XYZ file of C-alpha atoms in Angstrom:
199
model
C 123.252 156.710 22.024
C 123.771 159.201 19.229
C 121.711 161.743 21.162
C 124.526 162.059 23.690
C 127.337 162.978 21.280
C 127.380 166.570 22.550
C 127.446 165.336 26.154
C 130.444 163.104 25.463
C 132.638 166.191 25.844
C 131.321 166.778 29.365
C 132.311 164.836 32.515
C 130.341 161.627 32.879
C 127.681 161.878 35.622
C 128.911 158.562 37.033
C 132.567 158.873 37.939
C 135.218 157.248 40.095
C 137.434 159.267 42.406
C 140.716 157.498 43.138
C 142.911 158.343 46.133
C 144.603 154.942 46.391
C 148.355 155.069 47.148
C 149.178 151.647 45.583
C 150.415 150.176 48.893
C 148.968 146.775 49.764
C 148.996 144.693 52.929
C 150.507 141.322 52.040
C 148.443 139.590 54.711
C 145.084 140.917 53.513
C 146.080 140.366 49.882
C 146.710 136.691 50.645
C 143.280 136.292 52.267
C 141.461 138.850 50.093
C 138.670 136.628 48.740
C 138.098 135.010 52.134
C 137.851 138.414 53.790
C 135.354 139.536 51.153
C 132.837 136.733 51.850
C 130.717 138.832 54.277
C 130.539 141.539 51.620
C 129.410 139.016 48.988
C 126.551 137.984 51.271
C 125.568 141.583 51.991
C 125.733 142.469 48.291
C 123.189 139.741 47.545
C 120.823 140.797 50.340
C 121.080 144.502 49.536
C 120.827 143.628 45.846
C 117.403 142.046 46.360
C 116.075 145.308 47.773
C 117.843 147.234 45.022
C 116.093 145.148 42.367
C 112.705 146.061 43.845
C 113.697 149.741 43.911
C 114.893 149.498 40.301
C 111.523 148.125 39.214
C 109.722 150.954 41.014
C 112.116 153.446 39.428
C 111.394 152.084 35.962
C 107.656 152.631 36.355
C 108.202 156.067 37.898
C 110.543 157.174 35.108
C 108.251 155.723 32.462
C 105.283 157.777 33.653
C 106.974 160.855 35.138
C 110.092 161.037 32.958
C 112.335 161.097 36.022
C 113.480 158.775 38.810
C 112.333 160.110 42.220
C 115.133 161.431 44.436
C 114.676 158.790 47.146
C 114.798 155.857 44.740
C 117.736 157.379 42.889
C 119.609 157.859 46.166
C 118.993 154.271 47.268
C 120.327 152.809 44.019
C 123.296 155.196 43.957
C 124.186 154.157 47.505
C 124.088 150.476 46.553
C 126.199 151.078 43.456
C 128.764 152.983 45.531
C 129.004 150.053 47.943
C 129.355 147.638 45.025
C 132.167 149.810 43.669
C 134.031 149.675 46.983
C 133.749 145.885 47.149
C 134.848 145.434 43.530
C 137.864 147.672 44.097
C 138.780 145.693 47.210
C 138.555 142.201 45.733
C 140.257 143.238 42.481
C 143.181 144.796 44.407
C 142.482 148.333 43.190
C 142.158 149.416 46.833
C 143.529 148.166 50.136
C 141.309 149.312 53.060
C 138.535 146.971 54.132
C 135.272 148.502 52.864
C 132.542 149.543 55.277
C 129.215 147.751 54.950
C 127.188 150.949 54.642
C 128.733 152.234 51.401
C 129.618 155.603 52.930
C 131.637 158.006 50.741
C 135.363 158.406 51.302
C 136.757 155.043 50.201
C 140.050 155.110 48.281
C 138.191 154.141 45.105
C 134.944 156.028 45.480
C 131.889 156.640 43.320
C 130.184 159.949 42.620
C 126.697 159.903 41.118
C 125.067 163.053 39.748
C 121.521 163.936 40.904
C 118.566 162.608 38.887
C 117.537 164.430 35.730
C 114.733 164.184 33.192
C 114.954 161.122 30.941
C 113.333 160.165 27.668
C 110.419 157.827 28.343
C 111.184 155.971 25.124
C 114.773 155.168 26.136
C 113.570 154.289 29.637
C 111.146 151.749 28.171
C 113.885 150.105 26.087
C 116.725 150.670 28.577
C 117.700 147.013 29.065
C 117.781 146.406 25.318
C 119.868 149.535 24.785
C 122.265 148.390 27.502
C 123.022 145.011 25.886
C 126.098 146.194 23.900
C 127.555 147.848 27.019
C 126.823 144.755 29.097
C 128.638 142.591 26.548
C 131.661 144.916 26.566
C 131.648 145.002 30.371
C 131.543 141.203 30.577
C 134.450 140.857 28.138
C 136.503 143.516 29.933
C 135.874 141.859 33.289
C 137.014 138.503 31.915
C 140.286 140.012 30.708
C 140.933 142.047 33.850
C 140.556 138.930 36.001
C 143.696 137.635 34.315
C 145.464 140.885 35.199
C 144.267 140.624 38.805
C 145.578 137.051 39.016
C 149.111 138.209 38.195
C 148.715 141.362 40.286
C 147.904 139.175 43.306
C 151.361 137.595 43.167
C 153.058 140.951 42.642
C 151.225 142.516 45.603
C 151.975 139.483 47.735
C 155.715 139.740 47.161
C 156.223 143.508 46.853
C 153.416 144.979 48.960
C 152.496 147.316 46.096
C 150.050 147.270 43.218
C 151.690 148.278 39.926
C 150.120 151.559 38.842
C 149.436 150.395 35.288
C 147.612 147.302 36.533
C 145.665 149.347 39.079
C 144.604 151.841 36.438
C 143.468 149.048 34.121
C 141.357 147.562 36.915
C 139.936 151.019 37.697
C 139.059 151.527 34.028
C 137.167 148.222 34.013
C 135.354 148.954 37.273
C 134.385 152.404 36.019
C 132.905 151.006 32.814
C 131.067 148.348 34.814
C 129.475 150.836 37.227
C 128.603 153.259 34.428
C 126.873 150.383 32.654
C 125.034 149.438 35.846
C 124.057 153.077 36.366
C 122.724 153.275 32.810
C 120.462 150.229 33.007
C 119.480 151.176 36.581
C 118.202 154.551 35.295
C 120.657 156.530 37.419
C 121.681 158.346 34.248
C 120.598 158.536 30.593
C 124.278 158.820 29.612
C 125.803 155.736 27.968
C 128.988 154.237 29.516
C 132.224 155.860 28.381
C 135.373 154.140 27.104
C 137.419 157.271 27.766
C 140.700 156.146 29.321
C 141.056 159.224 31.558
C 141.488 158.488 35.263
C 139.802 160.724 37.813
C 141.668 161.629 40.963
C 140.705 163.550 44.034
């Protein structure tokens, strides 16, 4: 982690782009979890394939020092789709996500191209990710409480409070940066910078 101190001043290679306007449909807010069930199923099915690709990527990066473009693209695509679904169910976005994870969603994910990675950190990547995973789990637990109250606010006002939305976005961003780190999409550790990207 200390090796990336200089990079901490540069934009993170895994970033969210937010174009959400805070308006929410009361009807879809009320049925949000029910509407998301098909996405939960697809996440599991796509996730199985992604796990296989991740394993292949680990071996490739361990021996070549870099994740191949095709494997990197597959995992980035899955993570983008996961980001869209998370934003939808946690009320950070309103449009129903597409099932193909195409770019352009109101809370979107940008992933930088693959770069050379240290074979040593690749070998120990899951161990190195444990602190970030613990932080992500704790943050997600807390933000679920925020989303619970936000659900009532959206239901009655048709709008997501900006502060609540930004807190949810911050949590999602840390989660996907953590996932990108242990998935070898980037050697950069997740950032707790509170800045919010916008298109």
